[in-house]
Coordinates of C-alpha atoms in Angstrom, one line a residue:
X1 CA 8.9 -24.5 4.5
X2 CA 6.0 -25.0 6.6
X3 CA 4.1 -21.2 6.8
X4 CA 1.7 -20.2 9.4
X5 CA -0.8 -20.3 6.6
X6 CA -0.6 -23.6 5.0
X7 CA -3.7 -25.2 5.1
X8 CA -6.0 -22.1 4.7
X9 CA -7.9 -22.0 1.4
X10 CA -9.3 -18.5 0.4
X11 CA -11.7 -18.1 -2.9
X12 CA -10.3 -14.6 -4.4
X13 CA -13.1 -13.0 -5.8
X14 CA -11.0 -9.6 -5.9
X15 CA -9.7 -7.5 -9.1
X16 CA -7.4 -4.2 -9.6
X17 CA -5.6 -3.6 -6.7
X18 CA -7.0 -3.6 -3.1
X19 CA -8.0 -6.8 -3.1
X20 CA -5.5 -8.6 -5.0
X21 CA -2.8 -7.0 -2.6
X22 CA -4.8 -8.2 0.3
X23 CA -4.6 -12.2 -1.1
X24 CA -1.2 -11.9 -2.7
X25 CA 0.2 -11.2 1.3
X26 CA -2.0 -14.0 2.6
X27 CA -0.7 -16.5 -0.3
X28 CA 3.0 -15.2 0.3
X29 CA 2.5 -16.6 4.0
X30 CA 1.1 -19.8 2.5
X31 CA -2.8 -19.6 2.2
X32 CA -3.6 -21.8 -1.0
X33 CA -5.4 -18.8 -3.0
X34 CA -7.6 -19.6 -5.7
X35 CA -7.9 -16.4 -8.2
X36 CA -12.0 -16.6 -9.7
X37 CA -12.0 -15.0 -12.7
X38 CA -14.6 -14.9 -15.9
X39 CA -13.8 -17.5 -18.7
X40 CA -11.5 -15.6 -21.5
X41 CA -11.2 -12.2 -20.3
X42 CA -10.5 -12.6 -16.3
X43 CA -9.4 -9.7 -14.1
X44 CA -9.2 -6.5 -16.5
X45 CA -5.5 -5.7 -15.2
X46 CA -4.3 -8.6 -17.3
X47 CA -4.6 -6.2 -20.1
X48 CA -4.4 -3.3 -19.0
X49 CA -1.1 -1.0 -19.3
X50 CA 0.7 -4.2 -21.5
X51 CA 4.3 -3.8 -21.9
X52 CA 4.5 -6.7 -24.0
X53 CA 2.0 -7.7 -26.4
X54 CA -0.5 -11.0 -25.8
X55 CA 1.4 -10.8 -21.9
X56 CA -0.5 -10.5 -18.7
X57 CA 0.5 -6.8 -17.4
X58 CA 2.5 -6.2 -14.7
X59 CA -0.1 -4.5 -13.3
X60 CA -1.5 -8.3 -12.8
X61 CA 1.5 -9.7 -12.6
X62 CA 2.6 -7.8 -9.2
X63 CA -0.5 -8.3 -7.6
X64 CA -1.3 -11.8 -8.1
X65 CA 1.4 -13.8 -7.3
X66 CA 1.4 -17.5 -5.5
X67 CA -2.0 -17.7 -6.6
X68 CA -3.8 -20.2 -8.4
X69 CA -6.6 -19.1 -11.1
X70 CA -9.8 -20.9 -12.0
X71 CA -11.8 -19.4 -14.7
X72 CA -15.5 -19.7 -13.7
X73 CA -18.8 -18.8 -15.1
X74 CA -21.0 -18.3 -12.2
X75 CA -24.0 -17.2 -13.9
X76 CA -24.7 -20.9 -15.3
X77 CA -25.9 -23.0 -12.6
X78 CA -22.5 -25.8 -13.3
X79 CA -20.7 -22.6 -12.3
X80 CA -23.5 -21.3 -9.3
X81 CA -22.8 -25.1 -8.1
X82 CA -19.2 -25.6 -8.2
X83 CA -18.7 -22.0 -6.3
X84 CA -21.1 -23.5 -3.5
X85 CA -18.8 -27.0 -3.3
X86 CA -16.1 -24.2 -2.8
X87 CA -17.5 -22.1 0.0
X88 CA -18.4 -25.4 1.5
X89 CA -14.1 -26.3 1.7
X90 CA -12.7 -22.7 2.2
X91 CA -12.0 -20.7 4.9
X92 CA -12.5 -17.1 3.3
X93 CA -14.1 -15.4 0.6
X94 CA -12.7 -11.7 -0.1
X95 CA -14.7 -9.6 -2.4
X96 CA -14.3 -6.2 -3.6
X97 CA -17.2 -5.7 -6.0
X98 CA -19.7 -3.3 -6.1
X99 CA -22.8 -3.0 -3.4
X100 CA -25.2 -5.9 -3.6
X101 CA -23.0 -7.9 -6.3
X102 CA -22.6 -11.1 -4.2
X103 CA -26.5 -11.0 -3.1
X104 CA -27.6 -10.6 -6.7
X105 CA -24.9 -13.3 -7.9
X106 CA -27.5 -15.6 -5.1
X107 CA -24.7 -15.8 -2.7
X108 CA -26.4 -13.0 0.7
X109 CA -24.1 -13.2 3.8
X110 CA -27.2 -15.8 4.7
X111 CA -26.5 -18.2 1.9
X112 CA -22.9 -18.5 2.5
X113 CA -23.5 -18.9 6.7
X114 CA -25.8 -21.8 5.2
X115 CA -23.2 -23.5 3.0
X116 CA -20.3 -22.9 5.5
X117 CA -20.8 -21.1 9.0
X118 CA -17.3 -21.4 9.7
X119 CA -16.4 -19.0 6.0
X120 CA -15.0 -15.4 6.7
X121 CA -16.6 -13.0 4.0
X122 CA -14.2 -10.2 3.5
X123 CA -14.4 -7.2 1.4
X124 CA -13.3 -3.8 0.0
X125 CA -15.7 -0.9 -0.2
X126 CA -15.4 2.5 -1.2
X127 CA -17.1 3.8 1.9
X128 CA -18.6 2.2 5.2
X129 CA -21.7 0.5 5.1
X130 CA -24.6 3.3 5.5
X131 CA -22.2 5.9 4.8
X132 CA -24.2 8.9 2.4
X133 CA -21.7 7.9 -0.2
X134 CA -21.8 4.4 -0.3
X135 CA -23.2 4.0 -3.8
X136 CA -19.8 6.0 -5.4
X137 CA -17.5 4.2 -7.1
X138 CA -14.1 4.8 -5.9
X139 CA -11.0 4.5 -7.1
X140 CA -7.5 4.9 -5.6
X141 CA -7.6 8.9 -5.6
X142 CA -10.9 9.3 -4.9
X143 CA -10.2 7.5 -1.9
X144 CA -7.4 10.0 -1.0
X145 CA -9.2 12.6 -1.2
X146 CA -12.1 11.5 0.5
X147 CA -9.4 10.1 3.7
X148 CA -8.3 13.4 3.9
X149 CA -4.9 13.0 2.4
X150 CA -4.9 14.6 -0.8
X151 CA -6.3 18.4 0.8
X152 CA -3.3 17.8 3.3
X153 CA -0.7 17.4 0.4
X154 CA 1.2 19.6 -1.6
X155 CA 2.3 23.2 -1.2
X156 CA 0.4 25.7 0.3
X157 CA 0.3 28.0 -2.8
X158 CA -0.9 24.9 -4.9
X159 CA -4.0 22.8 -5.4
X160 CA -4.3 19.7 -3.3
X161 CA -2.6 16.5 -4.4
X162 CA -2.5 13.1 -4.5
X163 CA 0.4 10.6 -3.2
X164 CA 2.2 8.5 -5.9
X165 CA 1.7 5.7 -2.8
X166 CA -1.4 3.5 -3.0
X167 CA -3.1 4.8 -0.2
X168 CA -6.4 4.0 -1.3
X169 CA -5.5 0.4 -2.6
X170 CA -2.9 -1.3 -1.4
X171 CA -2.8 0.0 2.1
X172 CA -6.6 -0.8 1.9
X173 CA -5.7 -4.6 1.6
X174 CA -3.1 -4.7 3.8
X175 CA -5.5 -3.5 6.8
X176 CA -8.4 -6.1 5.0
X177 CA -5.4 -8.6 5.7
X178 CA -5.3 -7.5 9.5
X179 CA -9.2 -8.3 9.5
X180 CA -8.6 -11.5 8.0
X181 CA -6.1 -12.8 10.2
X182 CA -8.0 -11.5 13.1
X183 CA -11.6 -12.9 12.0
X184 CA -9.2 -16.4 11.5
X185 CA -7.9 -16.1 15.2
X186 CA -11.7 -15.5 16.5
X187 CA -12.8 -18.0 14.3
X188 CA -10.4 -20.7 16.6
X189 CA -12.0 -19.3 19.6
X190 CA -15.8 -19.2 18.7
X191 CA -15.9 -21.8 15.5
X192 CA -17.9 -19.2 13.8
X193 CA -17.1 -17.0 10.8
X194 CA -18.1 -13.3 10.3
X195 CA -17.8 -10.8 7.9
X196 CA -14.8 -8.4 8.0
X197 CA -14.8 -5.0 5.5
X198 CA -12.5 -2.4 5.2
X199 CA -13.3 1.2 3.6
X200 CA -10.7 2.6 1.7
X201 CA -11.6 5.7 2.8
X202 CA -11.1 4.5 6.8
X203 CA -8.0 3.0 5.6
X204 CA -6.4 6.3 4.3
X205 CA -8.0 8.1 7.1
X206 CA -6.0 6.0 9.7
X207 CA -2.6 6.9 7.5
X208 CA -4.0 10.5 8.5
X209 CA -4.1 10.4 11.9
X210 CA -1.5 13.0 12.5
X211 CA -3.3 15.2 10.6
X212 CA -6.5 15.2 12.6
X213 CA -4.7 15.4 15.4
X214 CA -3.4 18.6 13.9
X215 CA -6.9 19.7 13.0
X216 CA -7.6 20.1 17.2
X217 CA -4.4 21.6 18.2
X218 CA -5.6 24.1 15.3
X219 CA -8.9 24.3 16.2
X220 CA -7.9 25.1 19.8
X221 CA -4.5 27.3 19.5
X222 CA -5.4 29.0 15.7
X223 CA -2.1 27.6 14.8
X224 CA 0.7 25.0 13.8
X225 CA 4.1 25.7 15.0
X226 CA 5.6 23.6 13.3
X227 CA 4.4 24.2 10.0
X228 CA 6.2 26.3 7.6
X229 CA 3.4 28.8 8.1
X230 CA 4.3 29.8 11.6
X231 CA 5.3 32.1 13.1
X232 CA 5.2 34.6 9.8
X233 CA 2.7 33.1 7.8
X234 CA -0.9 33.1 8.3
X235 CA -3.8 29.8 8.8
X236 CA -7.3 29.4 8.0
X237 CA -9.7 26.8 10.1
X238 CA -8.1 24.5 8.3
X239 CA -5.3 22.3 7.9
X240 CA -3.1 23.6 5.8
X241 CA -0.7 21.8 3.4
X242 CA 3.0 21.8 4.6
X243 CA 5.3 21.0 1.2
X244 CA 7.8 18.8 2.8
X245 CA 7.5 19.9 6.4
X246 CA 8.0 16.5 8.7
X247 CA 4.3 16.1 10.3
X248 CA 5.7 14.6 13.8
X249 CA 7.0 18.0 15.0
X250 CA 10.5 17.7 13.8
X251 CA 11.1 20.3 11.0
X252 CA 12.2 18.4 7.7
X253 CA 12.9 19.5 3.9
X254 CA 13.7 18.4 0.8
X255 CA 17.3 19.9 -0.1
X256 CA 19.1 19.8 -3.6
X257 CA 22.5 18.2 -3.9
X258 CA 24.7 18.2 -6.5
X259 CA 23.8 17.5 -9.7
X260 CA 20.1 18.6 -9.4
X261 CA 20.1 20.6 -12.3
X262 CA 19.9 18.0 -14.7
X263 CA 18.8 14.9 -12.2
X264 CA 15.3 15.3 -10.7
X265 CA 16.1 13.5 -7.5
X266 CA 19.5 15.0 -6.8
X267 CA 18.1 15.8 -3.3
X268 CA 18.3 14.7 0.0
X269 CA 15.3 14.7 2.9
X270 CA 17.1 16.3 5.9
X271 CA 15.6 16.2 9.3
X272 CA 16.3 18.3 12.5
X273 CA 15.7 16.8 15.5
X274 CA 16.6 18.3 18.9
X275 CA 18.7 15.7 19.8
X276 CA 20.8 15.9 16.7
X277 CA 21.1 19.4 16.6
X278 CA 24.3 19.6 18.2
X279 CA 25.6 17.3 15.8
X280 CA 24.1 18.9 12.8
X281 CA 26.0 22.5 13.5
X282 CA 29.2 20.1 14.1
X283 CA 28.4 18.6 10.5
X284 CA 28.1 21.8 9.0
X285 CA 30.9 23.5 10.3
X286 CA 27.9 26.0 12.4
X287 CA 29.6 25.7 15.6
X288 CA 28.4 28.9 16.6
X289 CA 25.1 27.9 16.5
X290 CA 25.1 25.1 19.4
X291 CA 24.7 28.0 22.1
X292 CA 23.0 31.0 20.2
X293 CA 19.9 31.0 21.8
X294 CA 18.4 32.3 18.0
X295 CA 19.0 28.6 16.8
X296 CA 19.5 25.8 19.8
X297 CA 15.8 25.1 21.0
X298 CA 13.0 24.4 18.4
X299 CA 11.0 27.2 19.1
X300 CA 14.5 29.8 18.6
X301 CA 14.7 27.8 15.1
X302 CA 11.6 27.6 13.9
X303 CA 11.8 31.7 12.7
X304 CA 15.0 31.1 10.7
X305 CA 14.1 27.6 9.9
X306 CA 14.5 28.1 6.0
X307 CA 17.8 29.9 6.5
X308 CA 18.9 26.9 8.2
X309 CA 17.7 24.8 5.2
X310 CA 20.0 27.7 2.9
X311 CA 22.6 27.0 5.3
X312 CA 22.6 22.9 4.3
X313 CA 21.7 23.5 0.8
X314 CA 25.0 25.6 0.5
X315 CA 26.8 22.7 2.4
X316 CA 25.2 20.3 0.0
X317 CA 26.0 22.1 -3.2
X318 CA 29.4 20.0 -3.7
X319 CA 28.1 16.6 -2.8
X320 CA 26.2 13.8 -4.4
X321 CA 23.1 12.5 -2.3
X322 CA 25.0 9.5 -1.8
X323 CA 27.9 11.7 -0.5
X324 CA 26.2 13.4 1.9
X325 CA 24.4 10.9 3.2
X326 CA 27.2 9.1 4.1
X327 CA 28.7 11.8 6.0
X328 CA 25.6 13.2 8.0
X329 CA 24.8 9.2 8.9
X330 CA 28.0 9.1 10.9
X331 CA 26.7 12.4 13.1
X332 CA 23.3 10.0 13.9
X333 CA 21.1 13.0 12.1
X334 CA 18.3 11.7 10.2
X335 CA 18.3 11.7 6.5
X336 CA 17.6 9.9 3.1
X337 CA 18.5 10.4 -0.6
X338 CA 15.8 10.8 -2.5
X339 CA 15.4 7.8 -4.6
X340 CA 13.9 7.0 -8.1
X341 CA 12.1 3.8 -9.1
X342 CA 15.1 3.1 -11.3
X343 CA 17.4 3.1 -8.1
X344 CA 15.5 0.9 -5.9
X345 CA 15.0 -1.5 -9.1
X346 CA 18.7 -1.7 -8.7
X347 CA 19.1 -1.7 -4.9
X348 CA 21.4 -4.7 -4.0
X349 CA 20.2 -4.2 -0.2
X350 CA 16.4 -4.5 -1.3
X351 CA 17.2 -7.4 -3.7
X352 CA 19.5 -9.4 -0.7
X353 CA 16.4 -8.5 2.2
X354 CA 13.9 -9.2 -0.6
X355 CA 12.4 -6.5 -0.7
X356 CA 12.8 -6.7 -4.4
X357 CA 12.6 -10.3 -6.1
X358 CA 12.8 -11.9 -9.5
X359 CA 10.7 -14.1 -10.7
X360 CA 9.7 -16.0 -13.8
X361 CA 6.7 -16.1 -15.7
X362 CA 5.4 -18.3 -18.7
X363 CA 4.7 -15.8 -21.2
X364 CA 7.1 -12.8 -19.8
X365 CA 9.9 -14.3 -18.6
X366 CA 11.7 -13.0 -15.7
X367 CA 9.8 -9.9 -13.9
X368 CA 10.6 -7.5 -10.8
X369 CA 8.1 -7.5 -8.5
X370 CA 8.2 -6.6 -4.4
X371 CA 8.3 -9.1 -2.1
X372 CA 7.3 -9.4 1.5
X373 CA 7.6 -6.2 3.3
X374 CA 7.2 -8.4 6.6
X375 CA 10.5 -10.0 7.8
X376 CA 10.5 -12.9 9.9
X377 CA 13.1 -14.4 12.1
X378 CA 11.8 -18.4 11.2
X379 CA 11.1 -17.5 7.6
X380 CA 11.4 -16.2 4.4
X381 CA 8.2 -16.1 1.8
X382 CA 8.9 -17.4 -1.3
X383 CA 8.0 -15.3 -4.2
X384 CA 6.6 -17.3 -7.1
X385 CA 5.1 -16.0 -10.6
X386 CA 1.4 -15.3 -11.2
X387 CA -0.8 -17.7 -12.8
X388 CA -1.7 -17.7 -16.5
X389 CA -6.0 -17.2 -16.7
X390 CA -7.4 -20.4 -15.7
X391 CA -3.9 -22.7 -15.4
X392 CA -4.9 -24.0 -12.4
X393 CA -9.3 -24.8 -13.2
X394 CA -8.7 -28.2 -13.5
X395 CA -6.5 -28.6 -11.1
X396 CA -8.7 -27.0 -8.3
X397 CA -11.8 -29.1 -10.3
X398 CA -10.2 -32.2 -9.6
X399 CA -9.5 -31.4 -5.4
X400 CA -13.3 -30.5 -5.4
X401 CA -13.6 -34.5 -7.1
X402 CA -14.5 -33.5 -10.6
X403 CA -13.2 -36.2 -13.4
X404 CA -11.3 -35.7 -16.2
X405 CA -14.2 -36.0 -18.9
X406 CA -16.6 -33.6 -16.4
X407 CA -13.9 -30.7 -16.5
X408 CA -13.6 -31.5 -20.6
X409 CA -17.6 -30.9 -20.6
X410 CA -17.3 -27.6 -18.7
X411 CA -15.2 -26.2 -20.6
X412 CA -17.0 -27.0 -23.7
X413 CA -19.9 -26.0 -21.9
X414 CA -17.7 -22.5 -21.0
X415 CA -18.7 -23.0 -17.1
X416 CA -14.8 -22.8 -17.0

């Protein structure tokens, strides 16, 4: 299959997560990525969190996928010189280590424009360039809570909390991937690279949006209708968390179902929207409701908004998540079960979209990992294992023109 990217070669200087996600979607689409790592210990995720003993971890293993890895010691001049024979035949370097690393490693933004001035430098940083923070480390939750998520999650009566969904990392290199693309696109209409960064704590600002939107309607009203808070509750100057409240004005909760006694996600997430309500008092056998003026407009409902959520709790008590769900979809109302990791492993509509793929590895065997989120009419990515530390040195060695007996003496030498 011939992918939009083919013929784009990226040096991956990235480790952990942000990064790696960001250059695992561009090799999926066909970008030849070459994984740099240090000669015997390479990106610390190979290690860390093992399953299986002497394996790369899945925590590498999902991250680094259709990639090729060269090992390479680029404080020894072989290694300063064979990076510079790279930059020269690549189209983009993404980094993601700390402030200064690549100018002190002798490759500045100037060096690189000298060797290539066509080569996209991309990277992760904790915060924006002459931000007052920029010299923290950050991690995925100190990026959440420096976006703004984490003080706008949880319960109201609890501390703030952080999301089980890589806001901070992944979703940072899927936006560094938007920036890549883009600078790629320029790059056709100029012939110049640039450089491209993305902050992880911009990226989880931008999945915050709605929530500094809701920080003005606060600001000017001194309330939230429709959080759970209104109209009985009270609200600082602040945005206040809102449990499982839906954030785009359409009241939502997370209801037990049957079963949730013993099963942690024997629940449903039930939304009411005004167009469904009609259909929602039909589904529950609420009739009355449609024209009571206490319960059919959003502002009659949002005073007895938890007795309504009673009301479908009761109506759930005697049904699976499953079972419900497949009676309230045929009424158009919107809903989900909740599901566990060990469902969606198991999904047969995730594994057929592939979503969720198989694939085999040389050391583990077969592994799940995710696939493309992206679905495209004129293709379909396909998902290949990640590559052993260094498989690929010589291989990329002898495309930069290095003989057999040279790559020998480097690795003796431990350039590679």
């Amino acid at each position: 299959m011939n992918l939009p990217l083919n013929g784009i070669k990226i040096i991956d200087f990235t480790h952990v997560q942000a990064g790696p996600a960001c250059t695992q979607l561009l090799a999926w689409f066909g970008a030849d990525v070459i994984k740099v790592e240090r000669p015997g210990s390479g990106d610390v995720t190979r290690t860390q969190l093992r399953d299986i003993p002497d394996a790369d971890a899945l925590y590498f293993t999902m991250l680094n996928s259709n990639k090729r890895s060269l090992t390479l010691d680029t404080k020894k001049p072989e290694g300063k010189k064979i990076l510079e024979q790279l930059i020269r035949e690549s189209d983009v370097l993404v980094e993601n280590f700390g402030p200064g690393a690549l100018d002190r490693m002798g490759f500045s933004w100037e060096r690189i424009k000298e060797l290539n001035p066509k080569m996209i430098v991309a990277s992760v940083k904790g915060f924006s360039d002459g931000h007052h923070y920029e010299d923290l480390k950050v991690y995925e939750n100190v990026a959440q809570c420096a976006g703004g998520a984490a003080s706008t999650t949880g319960f109201w009566d609890g501390p703030p909390t952080v999301s089980a969904a890589a806001l901070g990392d992944s979703n940072t290199g899927m936006h560094l991937a938007i920036g890549i693309l883009t600078a790629i696109i320029g790059r056709q209409q100029t012939g110049q690279g640039q450089k491209v960064a993305v902050s992880m704590q911009d990226a989880v600002l931008n999945l915050c949006r709605v929530k500094l939107r809701d920080q003005q309607r606060l600001d000017r009203q001194g309330y939230l209708e429709e959080y759970p808070q209104y109209p009985h509750g009270t609200f600082s100057d602040v945005v206040p968390r809102g449990g499982n409240a839906g954030g785009g004005g359409q009241p939502g909760w997370v209801l037990k179902c049957k079963g949730w006694e013993t099963d942690p996600n024997a629940y449903i997430y039930f939304t009411i929207q005004g167009h469904a309500w009609e259909p929602i008092c039909k589904a529950l056998g609420k009739e009355e409701w449609i024209s009571d003026p206490n319960y059919n407009t959003p502002k009659g409902r949002q005073p007895h908004i938890f007795e309504i959520f009673k009301t479908i709790e009761d109506w759930l008590a005697d049904k699976t998540k499953y079972e419900a769900v497949d009676i309230l979809r045929k009424f158009d109302i919107p809903c989900s079960p909740v599901l566990s990791m060990k469902e969606i492993a198991a999904d047969e509509s995730l594994r057929k979209s592939g979503s969720i793929v198989e694939v085999q590895h040389k050391e583990r065997g077969t592994y799940l990992t995710v696939g493309s989120p992206i679905k495209f009419s004129a293709m379909k990515p396909e998902i290949t294992g990640s590559p052993l530390l260094g498989e690929h040195s010589e291989e990329v060695l002898a495309g930069l023109g290095y003989g057999a007996e040279e790559v020998a003496r480097l690795r003796e030498a431990q350039v590679i």
